[in-house]
Coordinates of C-alpha atoms and ligand atoms in Angstrom, one line a residue:
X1 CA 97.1 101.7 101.8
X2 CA 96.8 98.1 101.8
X3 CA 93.1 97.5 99.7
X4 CA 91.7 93.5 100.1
X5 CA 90.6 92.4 96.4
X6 CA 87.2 91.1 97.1
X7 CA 85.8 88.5 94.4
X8 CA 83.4 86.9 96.7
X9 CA 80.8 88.7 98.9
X10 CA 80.8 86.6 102.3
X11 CA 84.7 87.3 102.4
X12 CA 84.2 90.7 103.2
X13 CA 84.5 90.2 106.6
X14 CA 88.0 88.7 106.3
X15 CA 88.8 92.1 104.7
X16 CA 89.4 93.4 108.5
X17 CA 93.0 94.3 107.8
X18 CA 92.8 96.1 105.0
X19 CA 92.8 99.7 104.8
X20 CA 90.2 99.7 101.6
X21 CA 88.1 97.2 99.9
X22 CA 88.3 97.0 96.3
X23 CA 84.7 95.4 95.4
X24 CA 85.0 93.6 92.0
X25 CA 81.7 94.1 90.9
X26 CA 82.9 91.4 87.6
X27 CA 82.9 88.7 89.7
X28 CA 79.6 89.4 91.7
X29 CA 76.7 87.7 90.4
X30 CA 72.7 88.9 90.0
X31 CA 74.4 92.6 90.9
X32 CA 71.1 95.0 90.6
X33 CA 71.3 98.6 92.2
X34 CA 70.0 97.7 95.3
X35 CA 72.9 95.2 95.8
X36 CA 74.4 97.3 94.9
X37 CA 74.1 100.1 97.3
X38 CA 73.7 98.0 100.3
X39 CA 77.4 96.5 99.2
X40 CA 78.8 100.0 99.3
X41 CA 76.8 100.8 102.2
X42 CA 77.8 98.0 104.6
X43 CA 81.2 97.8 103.6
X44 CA 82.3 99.7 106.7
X45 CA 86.0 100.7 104.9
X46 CA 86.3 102.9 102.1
X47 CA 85.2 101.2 98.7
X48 CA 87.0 100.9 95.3
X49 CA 84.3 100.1 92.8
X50 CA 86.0 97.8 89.9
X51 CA 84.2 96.1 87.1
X52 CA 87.1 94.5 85.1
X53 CA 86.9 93.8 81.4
X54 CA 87.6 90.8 80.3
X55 CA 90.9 92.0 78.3
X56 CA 92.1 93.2 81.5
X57 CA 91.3 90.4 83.8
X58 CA 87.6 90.7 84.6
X59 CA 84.9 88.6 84.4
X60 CA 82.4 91.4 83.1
X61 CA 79.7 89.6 81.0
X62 CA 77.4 92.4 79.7
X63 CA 77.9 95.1 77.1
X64 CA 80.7 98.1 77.3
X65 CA 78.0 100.5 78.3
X66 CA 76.2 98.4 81.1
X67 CA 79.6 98.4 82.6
X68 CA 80.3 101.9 82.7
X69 CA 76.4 102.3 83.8
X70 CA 77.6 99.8 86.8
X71 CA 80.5 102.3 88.1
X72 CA 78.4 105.2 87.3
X73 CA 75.6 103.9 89.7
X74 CA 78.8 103.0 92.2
X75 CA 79.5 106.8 92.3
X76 CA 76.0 107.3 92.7
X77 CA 76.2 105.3 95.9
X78 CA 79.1 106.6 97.6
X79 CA 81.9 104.6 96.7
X80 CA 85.3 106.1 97.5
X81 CA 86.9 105.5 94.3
X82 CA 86.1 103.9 90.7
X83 CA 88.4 102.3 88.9
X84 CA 88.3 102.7 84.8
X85 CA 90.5 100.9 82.3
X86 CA 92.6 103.7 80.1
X87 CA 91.6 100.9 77.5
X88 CA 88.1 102.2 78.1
X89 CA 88.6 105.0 75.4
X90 CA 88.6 108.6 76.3
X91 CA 85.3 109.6 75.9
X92 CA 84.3 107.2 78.8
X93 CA 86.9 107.9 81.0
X94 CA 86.1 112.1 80.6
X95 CA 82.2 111.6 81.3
X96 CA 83.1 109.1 84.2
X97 CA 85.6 111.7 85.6
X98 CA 82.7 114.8 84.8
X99 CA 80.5 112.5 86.9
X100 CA 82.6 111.5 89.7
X101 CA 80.9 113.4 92.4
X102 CA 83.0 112.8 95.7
X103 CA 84.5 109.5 94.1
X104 CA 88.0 109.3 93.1
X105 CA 88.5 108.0 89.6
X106 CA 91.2 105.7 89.1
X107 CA 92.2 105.4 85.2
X108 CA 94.0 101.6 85.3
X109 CA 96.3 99.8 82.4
X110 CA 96.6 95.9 83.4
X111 CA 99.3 93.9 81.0
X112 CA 99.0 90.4 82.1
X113 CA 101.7 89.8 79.0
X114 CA 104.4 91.7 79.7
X115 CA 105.9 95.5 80.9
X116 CA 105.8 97.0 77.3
X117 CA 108.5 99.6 76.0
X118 CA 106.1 102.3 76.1
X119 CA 104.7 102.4 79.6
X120 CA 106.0 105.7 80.0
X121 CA 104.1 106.9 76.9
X122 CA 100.8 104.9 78.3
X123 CA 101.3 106.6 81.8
X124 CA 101.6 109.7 80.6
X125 CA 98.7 109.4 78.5
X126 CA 96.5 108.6 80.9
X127 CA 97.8 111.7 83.4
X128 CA 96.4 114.0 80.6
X129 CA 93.2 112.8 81.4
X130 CA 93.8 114.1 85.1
X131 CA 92.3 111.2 86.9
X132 CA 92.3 111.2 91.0
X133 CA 94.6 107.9 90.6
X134 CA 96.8 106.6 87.9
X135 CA 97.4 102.9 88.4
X136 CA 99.6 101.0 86.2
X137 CA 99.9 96.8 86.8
X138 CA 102.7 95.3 84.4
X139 CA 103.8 91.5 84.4
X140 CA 107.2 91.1 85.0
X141 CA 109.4 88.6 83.2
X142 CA 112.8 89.8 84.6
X143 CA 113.6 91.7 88.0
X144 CA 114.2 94.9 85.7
X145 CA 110.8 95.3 84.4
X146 CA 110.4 96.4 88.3
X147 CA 112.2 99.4 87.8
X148 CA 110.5 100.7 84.8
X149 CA 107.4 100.6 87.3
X150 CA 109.6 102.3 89.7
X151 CA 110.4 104.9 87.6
X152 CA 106.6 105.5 86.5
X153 CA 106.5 106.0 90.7
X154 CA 109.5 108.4 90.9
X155 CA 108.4 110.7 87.9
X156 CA 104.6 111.0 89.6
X157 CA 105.8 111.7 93.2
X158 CA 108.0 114.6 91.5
X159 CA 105.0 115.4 89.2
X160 CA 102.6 115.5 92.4
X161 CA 100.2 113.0 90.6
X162 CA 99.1 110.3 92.6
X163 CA 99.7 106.8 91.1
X164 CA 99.8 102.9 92.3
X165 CA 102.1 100.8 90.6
X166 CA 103.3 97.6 91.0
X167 CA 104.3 94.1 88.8
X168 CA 102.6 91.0 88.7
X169 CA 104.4 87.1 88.5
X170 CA 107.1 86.0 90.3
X171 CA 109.6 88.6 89.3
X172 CA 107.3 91.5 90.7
X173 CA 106.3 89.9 93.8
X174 CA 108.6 92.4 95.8
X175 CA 107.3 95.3 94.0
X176 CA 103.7 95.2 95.9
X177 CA 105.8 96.0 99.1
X178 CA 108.6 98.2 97.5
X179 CA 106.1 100.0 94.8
X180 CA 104.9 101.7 98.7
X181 CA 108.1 102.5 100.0
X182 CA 108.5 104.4 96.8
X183 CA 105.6 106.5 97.1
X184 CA 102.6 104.1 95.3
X185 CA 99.7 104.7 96.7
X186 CA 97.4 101.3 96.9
X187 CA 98.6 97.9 97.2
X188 CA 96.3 94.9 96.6
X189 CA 96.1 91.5 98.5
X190 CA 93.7 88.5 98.5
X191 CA 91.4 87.7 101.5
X192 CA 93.2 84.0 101.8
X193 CA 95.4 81.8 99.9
X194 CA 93.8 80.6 96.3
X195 CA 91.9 84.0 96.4
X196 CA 94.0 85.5 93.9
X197 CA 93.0 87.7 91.3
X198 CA 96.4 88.4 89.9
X199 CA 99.5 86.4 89.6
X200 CA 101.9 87.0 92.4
X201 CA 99.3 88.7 94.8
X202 CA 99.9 88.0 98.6
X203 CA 97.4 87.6 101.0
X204 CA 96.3 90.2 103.6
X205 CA 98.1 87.9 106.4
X206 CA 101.6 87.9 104.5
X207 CA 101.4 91.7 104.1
X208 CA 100.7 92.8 107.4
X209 CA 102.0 89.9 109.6
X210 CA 105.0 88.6 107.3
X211 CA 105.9 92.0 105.6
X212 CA 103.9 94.6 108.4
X213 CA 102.7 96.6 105.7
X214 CA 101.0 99.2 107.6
X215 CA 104.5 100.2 109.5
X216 CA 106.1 100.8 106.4
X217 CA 106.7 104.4 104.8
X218 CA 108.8 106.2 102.1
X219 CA 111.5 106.0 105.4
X220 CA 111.7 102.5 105.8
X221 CA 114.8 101.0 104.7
X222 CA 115.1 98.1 102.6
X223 CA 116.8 94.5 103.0
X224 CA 116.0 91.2 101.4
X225 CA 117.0 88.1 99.8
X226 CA 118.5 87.9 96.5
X227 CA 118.4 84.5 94.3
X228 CA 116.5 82.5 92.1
X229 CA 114.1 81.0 93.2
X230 CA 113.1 82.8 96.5
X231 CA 110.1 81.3 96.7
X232 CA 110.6 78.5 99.4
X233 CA 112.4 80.9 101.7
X234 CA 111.2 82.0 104.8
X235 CA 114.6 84.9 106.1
X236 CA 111.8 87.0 106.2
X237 CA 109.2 85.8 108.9
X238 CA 112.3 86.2 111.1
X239 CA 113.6 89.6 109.6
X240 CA 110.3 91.2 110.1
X241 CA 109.7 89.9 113.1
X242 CA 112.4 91.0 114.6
X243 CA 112.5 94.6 113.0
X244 CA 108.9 94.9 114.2
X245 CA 109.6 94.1 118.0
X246 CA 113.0 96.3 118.2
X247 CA 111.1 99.1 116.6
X248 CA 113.4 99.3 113.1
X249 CA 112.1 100.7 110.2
X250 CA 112.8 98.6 107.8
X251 CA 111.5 95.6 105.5
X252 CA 113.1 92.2 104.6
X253 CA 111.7 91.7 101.0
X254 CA 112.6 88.4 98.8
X255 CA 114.1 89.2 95.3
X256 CA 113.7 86.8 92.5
X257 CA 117.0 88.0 90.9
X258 CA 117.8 87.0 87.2
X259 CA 119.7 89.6 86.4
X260 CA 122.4 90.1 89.0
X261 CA 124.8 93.1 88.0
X262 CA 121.4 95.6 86.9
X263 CA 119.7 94.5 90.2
X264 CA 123.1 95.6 92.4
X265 CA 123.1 98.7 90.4
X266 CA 119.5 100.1 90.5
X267 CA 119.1 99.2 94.4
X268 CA 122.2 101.2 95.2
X269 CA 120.1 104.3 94.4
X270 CA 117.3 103.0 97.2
X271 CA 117.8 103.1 100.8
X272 CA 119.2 99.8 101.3
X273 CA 121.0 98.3 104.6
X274 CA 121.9 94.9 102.8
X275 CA 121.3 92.0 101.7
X276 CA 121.3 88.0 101.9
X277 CA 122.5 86.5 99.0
X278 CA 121.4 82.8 97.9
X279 CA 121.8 80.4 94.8
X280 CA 122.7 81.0 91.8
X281 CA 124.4 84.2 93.3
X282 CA 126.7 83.7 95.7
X283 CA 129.8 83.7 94.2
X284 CA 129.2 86.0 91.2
X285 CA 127.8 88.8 93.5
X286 CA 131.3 89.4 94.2
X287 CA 132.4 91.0 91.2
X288 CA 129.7 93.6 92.3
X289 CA 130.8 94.7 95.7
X290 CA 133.2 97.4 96.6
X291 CA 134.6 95.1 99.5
X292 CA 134.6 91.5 100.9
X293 CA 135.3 90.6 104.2
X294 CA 138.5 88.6 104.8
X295 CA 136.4 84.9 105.7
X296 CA 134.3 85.5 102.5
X297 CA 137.3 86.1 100.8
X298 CA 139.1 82.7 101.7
X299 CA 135.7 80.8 101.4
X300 CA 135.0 82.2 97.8
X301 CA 131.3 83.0 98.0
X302 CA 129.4 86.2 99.8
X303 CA 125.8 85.5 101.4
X304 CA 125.7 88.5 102.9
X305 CA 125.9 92.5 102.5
X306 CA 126.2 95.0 104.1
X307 CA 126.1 99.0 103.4
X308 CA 128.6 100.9 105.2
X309 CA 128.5 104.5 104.2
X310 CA 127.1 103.7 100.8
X311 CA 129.6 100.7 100.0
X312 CA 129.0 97.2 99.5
X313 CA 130.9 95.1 101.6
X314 CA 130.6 91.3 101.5
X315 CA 130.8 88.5 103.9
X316 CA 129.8 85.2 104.5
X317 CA 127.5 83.9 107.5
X318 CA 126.8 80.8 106.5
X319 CA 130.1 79.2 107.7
X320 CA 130.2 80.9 111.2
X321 CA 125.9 80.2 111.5
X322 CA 127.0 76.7 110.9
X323 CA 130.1 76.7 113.6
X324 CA 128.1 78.0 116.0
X325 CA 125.5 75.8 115.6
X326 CA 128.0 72.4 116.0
X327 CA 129.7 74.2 118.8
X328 CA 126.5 74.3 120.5
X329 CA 126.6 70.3 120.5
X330 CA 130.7 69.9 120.5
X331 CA 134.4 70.7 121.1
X332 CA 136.0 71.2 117.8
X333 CA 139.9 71.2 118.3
X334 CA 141.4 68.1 117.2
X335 CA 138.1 66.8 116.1
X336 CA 137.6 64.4 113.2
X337 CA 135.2 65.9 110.9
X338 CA 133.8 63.9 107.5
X339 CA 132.1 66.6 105.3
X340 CA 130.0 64.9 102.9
X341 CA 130.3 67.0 99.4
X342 CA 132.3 69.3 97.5
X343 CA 130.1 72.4 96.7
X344 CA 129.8 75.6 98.2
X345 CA 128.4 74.6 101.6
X346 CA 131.4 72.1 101.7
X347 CA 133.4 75.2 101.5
X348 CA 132.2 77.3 103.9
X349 CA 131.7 74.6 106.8
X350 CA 135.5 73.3 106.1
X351 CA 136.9 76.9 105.9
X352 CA 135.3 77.1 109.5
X353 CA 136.1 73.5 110.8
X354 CA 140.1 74.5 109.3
X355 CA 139.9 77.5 111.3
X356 CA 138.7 75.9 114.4
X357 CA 141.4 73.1 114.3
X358 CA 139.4 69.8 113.3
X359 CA 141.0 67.4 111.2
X360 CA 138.7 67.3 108.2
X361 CA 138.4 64.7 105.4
X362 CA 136.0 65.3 102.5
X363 CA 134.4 62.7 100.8
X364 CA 132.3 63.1 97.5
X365 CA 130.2 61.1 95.1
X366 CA 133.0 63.1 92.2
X367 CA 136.0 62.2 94.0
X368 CA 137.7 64.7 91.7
X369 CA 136.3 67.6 93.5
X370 CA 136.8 66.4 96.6
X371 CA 140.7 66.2 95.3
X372 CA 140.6 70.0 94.5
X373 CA 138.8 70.7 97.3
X374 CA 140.8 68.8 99.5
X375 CA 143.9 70.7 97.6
X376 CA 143.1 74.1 98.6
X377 CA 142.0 73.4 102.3
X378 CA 145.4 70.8 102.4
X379 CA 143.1 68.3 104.1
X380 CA 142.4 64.3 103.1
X381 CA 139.8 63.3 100.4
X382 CA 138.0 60.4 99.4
X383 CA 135.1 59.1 97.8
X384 CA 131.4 58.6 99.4
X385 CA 131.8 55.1 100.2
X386 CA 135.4 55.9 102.0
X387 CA 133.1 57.1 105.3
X388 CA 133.0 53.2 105.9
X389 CA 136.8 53.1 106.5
X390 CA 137.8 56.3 108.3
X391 CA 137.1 57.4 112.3
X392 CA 135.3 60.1 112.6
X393 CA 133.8 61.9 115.5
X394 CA 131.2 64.5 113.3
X395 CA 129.9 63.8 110.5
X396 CA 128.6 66.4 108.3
X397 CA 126.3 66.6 105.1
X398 CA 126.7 69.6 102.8
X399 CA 124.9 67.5 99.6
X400 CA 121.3 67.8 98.7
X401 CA 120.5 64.0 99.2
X402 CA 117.6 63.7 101.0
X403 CA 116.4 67.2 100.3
X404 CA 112.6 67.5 99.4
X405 CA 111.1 65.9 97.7
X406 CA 114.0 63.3 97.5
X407 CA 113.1 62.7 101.3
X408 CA 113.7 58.8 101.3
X409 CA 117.6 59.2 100.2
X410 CA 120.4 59.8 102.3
X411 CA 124.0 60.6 101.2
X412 CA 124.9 57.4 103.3
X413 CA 123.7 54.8 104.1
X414 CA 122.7 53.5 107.9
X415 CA 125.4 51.5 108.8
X416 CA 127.8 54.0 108.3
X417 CA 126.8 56.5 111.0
X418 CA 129.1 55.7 113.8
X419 CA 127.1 55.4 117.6
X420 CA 127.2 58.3 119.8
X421 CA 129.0 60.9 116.6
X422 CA 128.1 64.9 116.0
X423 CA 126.0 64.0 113.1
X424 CA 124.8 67.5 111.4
X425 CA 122.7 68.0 108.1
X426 CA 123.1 71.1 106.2
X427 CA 119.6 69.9 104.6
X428 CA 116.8 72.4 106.3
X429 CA 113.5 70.8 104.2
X430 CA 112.1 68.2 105.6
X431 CA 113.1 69.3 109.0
X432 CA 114.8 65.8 110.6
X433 CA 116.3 64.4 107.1
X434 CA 116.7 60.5 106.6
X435 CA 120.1 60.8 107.5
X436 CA 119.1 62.6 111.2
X437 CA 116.6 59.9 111.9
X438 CA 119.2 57.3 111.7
X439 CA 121.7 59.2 113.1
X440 CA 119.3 59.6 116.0
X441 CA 118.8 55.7 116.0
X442 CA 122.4 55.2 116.8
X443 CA 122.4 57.9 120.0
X444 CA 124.1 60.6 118.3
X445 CA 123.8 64.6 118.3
X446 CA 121.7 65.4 115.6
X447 CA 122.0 69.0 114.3
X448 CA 119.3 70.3 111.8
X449 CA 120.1 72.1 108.7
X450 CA 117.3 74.5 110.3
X451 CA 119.9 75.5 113.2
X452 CA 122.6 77.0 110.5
X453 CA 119.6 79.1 109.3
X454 CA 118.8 80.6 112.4
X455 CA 122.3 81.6 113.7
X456 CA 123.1 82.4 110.1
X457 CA 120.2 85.3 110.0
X458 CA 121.0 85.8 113.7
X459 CA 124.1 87.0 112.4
X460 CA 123.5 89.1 109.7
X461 CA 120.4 91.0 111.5
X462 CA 123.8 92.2 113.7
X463 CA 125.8 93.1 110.6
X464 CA 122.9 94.6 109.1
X465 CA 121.5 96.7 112.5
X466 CA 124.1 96.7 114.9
X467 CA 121.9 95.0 117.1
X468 CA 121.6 91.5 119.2
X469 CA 118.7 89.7 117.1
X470 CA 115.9 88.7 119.4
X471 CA 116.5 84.8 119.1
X472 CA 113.7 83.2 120.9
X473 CA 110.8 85.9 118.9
X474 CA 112.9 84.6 115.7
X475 CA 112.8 80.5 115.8
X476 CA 109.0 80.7 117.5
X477 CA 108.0 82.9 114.2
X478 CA 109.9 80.5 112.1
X479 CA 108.3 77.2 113.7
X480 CA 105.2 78.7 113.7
X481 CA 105.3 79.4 110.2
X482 CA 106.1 76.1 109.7
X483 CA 103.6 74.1 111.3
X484 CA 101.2 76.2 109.5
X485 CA 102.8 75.3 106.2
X486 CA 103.0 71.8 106.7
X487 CA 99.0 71.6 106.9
Ligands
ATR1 P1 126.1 73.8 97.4 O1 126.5 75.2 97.0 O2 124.7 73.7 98.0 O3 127.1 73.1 98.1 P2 126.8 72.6 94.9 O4 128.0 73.5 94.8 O5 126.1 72.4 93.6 O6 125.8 73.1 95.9 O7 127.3 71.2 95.4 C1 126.5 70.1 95.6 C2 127.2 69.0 96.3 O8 126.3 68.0 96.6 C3 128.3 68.3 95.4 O9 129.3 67.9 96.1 C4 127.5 67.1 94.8 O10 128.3 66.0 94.4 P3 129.0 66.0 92.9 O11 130.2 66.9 93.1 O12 129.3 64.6 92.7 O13 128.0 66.6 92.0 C5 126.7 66.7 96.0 N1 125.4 66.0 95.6 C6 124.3 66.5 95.1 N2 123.4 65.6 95.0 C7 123.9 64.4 95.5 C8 123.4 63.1 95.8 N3 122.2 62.8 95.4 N4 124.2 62.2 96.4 C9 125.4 62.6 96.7 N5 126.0 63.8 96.6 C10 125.2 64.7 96.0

């Protein structure tokens, strides 16, 4: 159930979407009774009475027993559930639960610090108090305080108590959609961006329209983005999208991964269809798969798996994304390509470019790596600068120049973009790089970073499903998304 945190009383019509509205009485001001009951009245969606401490969170102003008299007089006026802190002490919690009438007590522990060692101990503490809901919010400073949360989940489900669990910050982002999957009961979003009342909350829109919340049960299957940071990335407007209009079950989720080889290990046990893999990951993930497709293999670095019958195979989608996206625009046998850079994009493109039959020449600012580079690939090499003595019919730029927010910088500079080339920037943010809007200056094909993207994920939806991604539904989500985000 997808509950709308409400901290402010005219949003509670934005709470539409939402499946419950948790009222936070802390935050309302002048509450008397009959505000009170004319809150819970007109709410029109079942009501979660809350009147946070301000250890836990709140905003509560008034003595401990004037806020246990608030949630008292919330049962007394229908609401659906009441939330207590286990911090509360017993004897509150018992005569809340003696009094609860129809109401559902929910017996909470917030740690805005940290997911201590003895969460277990505190969970199970607060099940011998029986309440209707056991809800336990952690911060997370590492992916792996997730699955002690998890775990509190698993042991419930098998214990038949009901619980909501979930982790707050960065690292437990993914846990307000996963935490469901697993069998939590609530999740909590804000009514609008800046609405918050706990780090890492999404907002209603994100969890129905980005992650469709409501579709998703203990059978959805799981896929999602490893790396750190995740933030910025938007795989899953298109994922979900396209799950949602092919009918799939499942859910792309972004992972802020810090600790690689215990992430691989505890999502094995979930029911996972793969992954995409970004930086820092890439290459290291491959120690962790059980196989790794031949092109990933001669390209050194895996951005996508794949489970086949409970094995982890690896391959890598960003060089044929970015082939099909220049062979969109142009021939490639015999070409002449530049690749600006010697990283891992380098890599990938070149393997492709090889494999396709251009002559490639890479050219670095470290001409050193473009030696080694050049070495394994047995191509030419040279430094930046070199682009103003060599033909070339595509140019390409791996390197982050020109990247937000270093949007006035370009790997080279105008003169050197030859009239009428391929000229195609691996750089997706801004959308038309410096180096583009030259390029377009001088009548050439531009290709945006943003193109390798799209036939990157159109790819691995197939590897993943075994179906054609719907394009079109895909780049419309993704452009909508962001001209939103650009405002
Ligand atoms: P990726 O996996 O994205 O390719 P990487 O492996 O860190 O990332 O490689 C980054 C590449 O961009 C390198 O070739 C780097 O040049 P150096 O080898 O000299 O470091 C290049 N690069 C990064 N910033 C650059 C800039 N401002 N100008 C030119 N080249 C740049």
């Amino acid at each position: 159930m997808l509950a709308a945190v409400i901290t402010e009383l005219k949003d509670i019509p934005k709470a539409k979407g939402a499946d419950l509205i948790e009222l936070r009485l802390d935050y309302i001001k002048s509450l008397n009774n009959t505000k009170l009951k004319s809150l819970i009245e007109n709410c029109k969606k079942p009501v979660i009475a809350t009147n946070r401490k301000k250890d836990e969170g709140g905003f509560f102003n008034g003595s401990e027993a004037k806020r246990i008299e608030i949630l008292k007089n919330a049962i007394k006026f229908g609401a659906d559930y009441a939330d207590i802190e286990y911090s509360s002490g017993k004897k509150s919690i018992r005569d809340l639960i003696y009094n609860k009438r129809k109401t559902k007590i929910i017996v909470s522990y917030h740690n805005f610090k940290e997911t201590p060692a003895n969460i277990k101990n505190i969970c199970d503490n607060i099940k011998k108090l029986n309440p209707g809901l056991i809800k336990i919010v952690t911060n997370a400073h590492s992916v792996t305080d997730n699955f002690k949360i998890f775990d509190l989940i698993r042991k419930a489900n098998k214990e038949k108590k009901k619980i909501t669990a979930f982790c707050m910050g960065d690292y437990g982002k993914f846990s307000r959609i996963l935490s469901i999957i697993l069998g939590s009961q609530v999740t909590y979003a804000s009514v609008s961006e800046r609405k918050e009342s706990a780090s890492g909350q999404l907002t209603i829109n994100e969890m129905v329209e980005h992650y469709r919340i409501k579709k998703i049960n203990k059978n959805t299957k799981i896929v999602g983005l490893i790396g750190n940071p995740v933030e910025h990335s938007w795989s899953h407007i298109m994922h979900n999208a396209a799950f949602d209009k092919l009918n799939i079950n499942a859910v792309y989720l972004k992972f802020q991964v810090d600790k690689l080889k215990e992430f691989i290990e505890y999502m094995e046990n979930l029911d996972i269809i793969g992954f995409s893999v970004t930086i820092p990951h890439k290459v290291e993930v491959m120690k962790y798969l059980d196989g790794i497709d031949k092109q990933a293999k001669g390209i050194s670095a895996v951005n996508t798996i794949v489970v086949k019958n409970g094995k982890l195979i690896g391959y890598n989608t960003d060089c044929p994304g970015a082939i099909k996206s220049l062979k969109r625009r142009t021939e490639l046998k015999n070409k002449n390509a530049a690749v600006l850079g010697a990283g891992g994009a380098a890599r990938a493109i070149i393997y492709g470019l090889i494999e396709n039959k251009s002559n490639v020449t890479i050219l670095n600012r470290t001409v050193e790596k473009a030696k080694l580079l050049a070495d394994y690939f047995k191509c030419d090499y040279g430094s930046l600068d070199d682009i103003k003595k060599i033909d070339y019919d595509i140019l390409i730029n791996t390197t982050s120049a020109g990247m937000h927010p270093h949007i006035g910088s370009s790997p080279v500079t105008p003169d050197c973009i030859k009239n009428g080339a391929v000229v195609f920037d691996m750089v997706f943010n801004p959308f038309r790089t410096k180096l583009l809007v030259e390029a377009e200056k001088r009548n050439c094909k531009i290709i945006a970073g943003f193109e390798m993207l799209i036939h990157g994920a159109l790819l691995q939806f197939k590897l993943w499903t075994g179906k054609e991604a719907p394009e079109q539904l895909m780049r419309q989500k993704v452009m909508e998304f962001l001209k939103n985000a650009s405002h």
